[in-house]
């Protein structure tokens, strides 16, 4: 590990299944790495495939991170993220759920079997260069842009999100769960915010609730399941109306929790399971990013 943080630029791409979902998952996984923070995120682009043409178009982005991880350690972590997100390497330059490349690592130049820096082919690829120019004002990159390098079009994905993650004071305690990566994404994504608990008619602030025996019970023992069901249905209708296939939801909650939720004892103990709204979204094939 370095004794300081350095700037690193990464290129990310996806052309399988829900491309925006995989890019968002990758961004958040990278931000969760030790000694690492995402600092900038480019626009999202739809691009034609490069190298192997017989495949679907890609969505591509670039991100700037600050990290104290050494290059090979960072590479190892990024490969693990690719594996976690179902990356399978069968065809060179072929279809993939996620691809994460290190383009620049500080000013380092390296040429070893495991890693070449800067990335040896970045200057031949508009789908790398255009996103990089969104977050790096180095005009030297512009001279590499090709006029005949295939389609590359800026897009603005539409994504649902728990309102508290945007900084809205809709939590049970009247506060929020503002998130710095979400703040960076606000410039690049059309977020449609939802708070199922508020949509269901619960007040701000409100008595905290957890799921117990398939019912939502608040801390004073009241069954408030009907409010959570109503709010989930209203939130789902919003997502359907907006044709949204990806949501970022607050983890652990009885409405938006996904994979792990509090166990109903109000003791911060987690159990496997989903919140009321998350279950509804999942049944409608809406992909969930838990944050």
Coordinates of C-alpha atoms in Angstrom, one line a residue:
X1 CA 0.0 0.0 0.0
X2 CA 1.2 3.5 -0.8
X3 CA 1.6 6.1 1.9
X4 CA -0.6 8.5 -0.1
X5 CA -3.5 8.4 -2.4
X6 CA -3.0 8.8 -6.2
X7 CA -5.4 9.5 -9.1
X8 CA -6.4 6.5 -11.2
X9 CA -8.7 6.5 -14.2
X10 CA -10.8 3.4 -15.0
X11 CA -12.9 2.5 -18.1
X12 CA -16.0 0.5 -17.6
X13 CA -18.3 -1.2 -20.1
X14 CA -21.2 -3.6 -20.3
X15 CA -23.3 -5.1 -23.1
X16 CA -25.2 -8.0 -21.5
X17 CA -28.5 -8.0 -19.7
X18 CA -29.2 -4.8 -17.8
X19 CA -26.1 -2.7 -18.7
X20 CA -26.9 0.3 -16.5
X21 CA -27.4 -2.1 -13.5
X22 CA -24.0 -3.7 -14.0
X23 CA -22.2 -0.3 -14.3
X24 CA -23.9 1.0 -11.2
X25 CA -23.0 -2.2 -9.2
X26 CA -19.4 -1.9 -10.4
X27 CA -19.1 1.8 -9.4
X28 CA -20.4 1.1 -5.9
X29 CA -18.2 -2.1 -5.5
X30 CA -15.1 0.0 -6.5
X31 CA -16.0 2.7 -4.0
X32 CA -16.3 0.1 -1.3
X33 CA -12.7 -1.1 -1.8
X34 CA -10.3 -0.4 1.0
X35 CA -8.3 2.9 0.8
X36 CA -10.3 3.8 -2.3
X37 CA -12.9 6.5 -3.2
X38 CA -14.7 7.3 -6.4
X39 CA -14.2 11.0 -7.1
X40 CA -15.6 11.6 -10.6
X41 CA -18.0 9.8 -12.9
X42 CA -18.4 10.5 -16.7
X43 CA -21.5 10.6 -18.8
X44 CA -23.0 7.3 -19.9
X45 CA -22.5 6.4 -23.5
X46 CA -23.9 3.8 -25.9
X47 CA -21.3 2.6 -28.2
X48 CA -20.8 0.1 -31.0
X49 CA -18.7 -3.0 -30.2
X50 CA -15.0 -2.9 -30.9
X51 CA -12.8 -5.8 -32.1
X52 CA -15.6 -8.4 -32.2
X53 CA -18.5 -6.9 -34.0
X54 CA -21.2 -9.6 -33.8
X55 CA -22.6 -8.6 -30.4
X56 CA -24.9 -6.0 -28.7
X57 CA -23.9 -2.4 -28.3
X58 CA -22.2 -1.4 -25.1
X59 CA -22.8 1.2 -22.4
X60 CA -19.5 2.8 -21.4
X61 CA -18.3 5.2 -18.7
X62 CA -15.1 6.3 -17.1
X63 CA -14.5 7.0 -13.4
X64 CA -11.7 8.7 -11.5
X65 CA -10.7 7.2 -8.2
X66 CA -8.3 8.0 -5.5
X67 CA -6.5 5.0 -4.0
X68 CA -3.6 4.0 -1.9
X69 CA -3.7 0.4 -3.4
X70 CA -0.7 -0.6 -5.4
X71 CA -1.4 -1.3 -9.1
X72 CA -1.4 -5.1 -9.0
X73 CA -3.4 -5.1 -5.8
X74 CA -6.0 -2.8 -7.4
X75 CA -6.0 -5.0 -10.5
X76 CA -6.7 -8.1 -8.4
X77 CA -9.6 -6.3 -6.7
X78 CA -11.1 -5.2 -10.0
X79 CA -10.9 -8.7 -11.4
X80 CA -12.7 -10.0 -8.4
X81 CA -15.4 -7.4 -8.9
X82 CA -15.8 -8.6 -12.5
X83 CA -16.1 -12.2 -11.3
X84 CA -18.6 -11.2 -8.7
X85 CA -20.7 -9.5 -11.4
X86 CA -20.7 -12.7 -13.6
X87 CA -18.0 -11.7 -16.1
X88 CA -17.1 -14.8 -18.2
X89 CA -14.1 -14.7 -20.5
X90 CA -14.9 -16.8 -23.6
X91 CA -14.4 -14.7 -26.7
X92 CA -11.6 -12.0 -26.9
X93 CA -13.4 -8.6 -27.0
X94 CA -16.7 -10.5 -26.7
X95 CA -19.9 -9.9 -24.7
X96 CA -19.5 -9.3 -21.0
X97 CA -21.7 -8.2 -18.1
X98 CA -18.9 -5.9 -17.0
X99 CA -15.4 -4.9 -18.1
X100 CA -13.1 -2.8 -15.9
X101 CA -9.8 -1.5 -17.3
X102 CA -7.1 0.6 -15.6
X103 CA -6.3 3.3 -18.1
X104 CA -4.0 5.6 -16.1
X105 CA -2.5 5.0 -12.7
X106 CA -1.0 8.4 -11.6
X107 CA 1.9 9.0 -14.0
X108 CA 3.1 5.4 -13.8
X109 CA 4.5 3.6 -16.8
X110 CA 4.7 -0.2 -16.4
X111 CA 5.0 -3.1 -18.8
X112 CA 4.8 -6.5 -17.1
X113 CA 2.9 -9.7 -18.0
X114 CA 0.0 -8.9 -15.6
X115 CA -0.4 -5.2 -16.4
X116 CA 0.6 -2.5 -18.9
X117 CA 0.2 1.1 -18.0
X118 CA -1.0 3.4 -19.5
X119 CA -3.5 1.0 -21.1
X120 CA -1.9 0.0 -24.4
X121 CA -4.9 0.5 -26.6
X122 CA -6.8 3.4 -25.0
X123 CA -5.8 5.9 -27.7
X124 CA -7.5 3.7 -30.4
X125 CA -10.9 3.7 -28.7
X126 CA -13.4 6.5 -28.7
X127 CA -15.5 4.6 -26.2
X128 CA -12.6 5.1 -23.7
X129 CA -11.5 8.5 -24.8
X130 CA -14.9 10.3 -24.8
X131 CA -15.9 9.3 -21.2
X132 CA -12.3 10.1 -20.1
X133 CA -12.6 13.6 -21.5
X134 CA -15.7 14.2 -19.3
X135 CA -13.6 13.8 -16.2
X136 CA -10.1 14.7 -17.3
X137 CA -9.4 18.0 -19.0
X138 CA -6.1 16.8 -20.4
X139 CA -6.4 18.2 -24.0
X140 CA -3.7 15.8 -25.2
X141 CA -6.3 13.1 -25.2
X142 CA -8.4 14.9 -27.9
X143 CA -5.8 14.4 -30.6
X144 CA -6.5 10.6 -30.5
X145 CA -10.3 10.9 -31.2
X146 CA -11.3 9.1 -34.4
X147 CA -14.0 10.3 -36.7
X148 CA -14.7 6.8 -38.1
X149 CA -14.6 4.8 -34.8
X150 CA -18.3 3.7 -34.8
X151 CA -21.3 5.0 -33.0
X152 CA -20.9 6.7 -29.6
X153 CA -23.9 8.5 -28.2
X154 CA -24.3 10.1 -24.8
X155 CA -27.3 8.7 -23.0
X156 CA -29.1 9.6 -19.7
X157 CA -30.3 6.5 -18.0
X158 CA -33.5 6.7 -15.9
X159 CA -33.1 5.0 -12.5
X160 CA -35.4 4.7 -9.5
X161 CA -33.9 5.6 -6.1
X162 CA -34.8 5.7 -2.4
X163 CA -35.4 9.4 -1.8
X164 CA -33.3 9.3 1.4
X165 CA -30.2 8.5 -0.6
X166 CA -30.6 11.7 -2.6
X167 CA -30.5 13.7 0.7
X168 CA -34.2 14.1 1.2
X169 CA -35.3 14.0 4.8
X170 CA -37.8 11.1 4.5
X171 CA -36.2 8.6 7.0
X172 CA -38.2 7.4 10.0
X173 CA -36.2 9.9 12.1
X174 CA -36.8 12.8 9.8
X175 CA -33.2 12.7 8.5
X176 CA -31.6 11.2 5.3
X177 CA -29.0 8.8 4.0
X178 CA -27.2 11.2 1.6
X179 CA -24.5 9.3 -0.4
X180 CA -21.5 10.9 -2.1
X181 CA -21.5 8.5 -5.1
X182 CA -25.2 9.1 -5.7
X183 CA -24.4 12.8 -5.6
X184 CA -21.8 12.3 -8.4
X185 CA -24.3 10.3 -10.4
X186 CA -27.0 13.0 -10.2
X187 CA -25.3 14.8 -13.0
X188 CA -25.4 11.8 -15.2
X189 CA -28.6 9.9 -14.4
X190 CA -32.3 10.9 -14.4
X191 CA -33.2 9.8 -10.9
X192 CA -36.8 9.1 -10.1
X193 CA -37.0 9.2 -6.3
X194 CA -39.4 7.1 -4.3
X195 CA -40.0 6.6 -0.6
X196 CA -42.6 3.7 -0.2
X197 CA -43.2 4.4 3.4
X198 CA -44.1 8.0 2.8
X199 CA -46.1 7.0 -0.3
X200 CA -48.0 4.6 1.9
X201 CA -49.2 7.4 4.2
X202 CA -46.7 7.2 7.0
X203 CA -45.5 10.4 8.6
X204 CA -42.1 12.1 8.8
X205 CA -40.8 11.4 11.4
X206 CA -42.4 8.0 12.3
X207 CA -42.0 5.2 14.7
X208 CA -39.3 2.8 13.3
X209 CA -40.5 -0.6 12.0
X210 CA -39.1 -4.0 11.2
X211 CA -40.4 -7.2 9.6
X212 CA -41.4 -10.0 12.0
X213 CA -43.3 -13.1 11.0
X214 CA -44.0 -11.7 7.5
X215 CA -45.7 -8.6 9.0
X216 CA -44.3 -5.1 9.5
X217 CA -44.4 -4.2 13.2
X218 CA -43.3 -0.8 14.6
X219 CA -41.4 -0.4 17.8
X220 CA -44.5 0.0 20.0
X221 CA -46.0 -3.2 18.6
X222 CA -48.4 -1.8 16.0
X223 CA -49.0 -3.7 12.8
X224 CA -48.3 -1.2 10.0
X225 CA -48.1 -3.7 7.1
X226 CA -50.9 -2.1 5.2
X227 CA -49.0 1.2 4.8
X228 CA -45.9 -0.6 3.5
X229 CA -48.0 -2.6 1.0
X230 CA -49.8 0.5 -0.2
X231 CA -46.5 2.4 -0.5
X232 CA -44.8 -0.4 -2.4
X233 CA -47.7 -0.6 -4.9
X234 CA -47.6 3.1 -5.4
X235 CA -43.8 3.0 -5.9
X236 CA -44.1 0.1 -8.3
X237 CA -46.7 2.0 -10.4
X238 CA -44.3 5.0 -10.6
X239 CA -41.5 2.7 -11.8
X240 CA -43.7 1.0 -14.4
X241 CA -45.1 4.4 -15.7
X242 CA -41.5 5.6 -16.1
X243 CA -40.4 2.3 -17.7
X244 CA -37.6 1.9 -15.1
X245 CA -35.7 -1.4 -14.9
X246 CA -33.1 -0.4 -12.3
X247 CA -33.4 0.9 -8.8
X248 CA -31.0 2.0 -6.1
X249 CA -32.5 1.2 -2.7
X250 CA -31.5 1.9 0.9
X251 CA -30.3 -1.3 2.5
X252 CA -31.7 -3.2 5.5
X253 CA -35.1 -1.4 5.7
X254 CA -38.5 -3.1 5.9
X255 CA -39.5 -1.4 2.6
X256 CA -36.3 -1.1 0.5
X257 CA -33.9 -3.6 2.1
X258 CA -32.6 -6.2 -0.4
X259 CA -30.8 -9.4 0.6
X260 CA -30.5 -8.5 4.2
X261 CA -33.0 -6.8 6.5
X262 CA -33.3 -6.2 10.2
X263 CA -34.8 -9.3 12.0
X264 CA -37.7 -7.6 13.9
X265 CA -36.1 -7.4 17.3
X266 CA -34.9 -3.8 16.9
X267 CA -31.4 -4.9 18.0
X268 CA -29.6 -4.2 14.7
X269 CA -29.4 -7.9 14.0
X270 CA -29.7 -8.8 10.3
X271 CA -31.4 -11.8 8.6
X272 CA -31.7 -12.9 5.0
X273 CA -34.7 -11.3 3.3
X274 CA -36.1 -8.4 1.4
X275 CA -38.3 -5.4 2.3
X276 CA -41.9 -5.2 1.1
X277 CA -41.2 -3.0 -1.8
X278 CA -38.1 -4.8 -2.9
X279 CA -40.1 -8.0 -3.2
X280 CA -42.6 -6.3 -5.4
X281 CA -39.9 -4.8 -7.6
X282 CA -38.1 -8.1 -7.9
X283 CA -41.2 -9.9 -9.0
X284 CA -41.5 -7.4 -11.9
X285 CA -37.9 -8.1 -13.0
X286 CA -36.6 -4.7 -11.8
X287 CA -32.9 -5.0 -10.9
X288 CA -32.0 -3.8 -7.5
X289 CA -28.8 -2.1 -6.4
X290 CA -28.6 -2.1 -2.6
X291 CA -26.8 0.8 -0.9

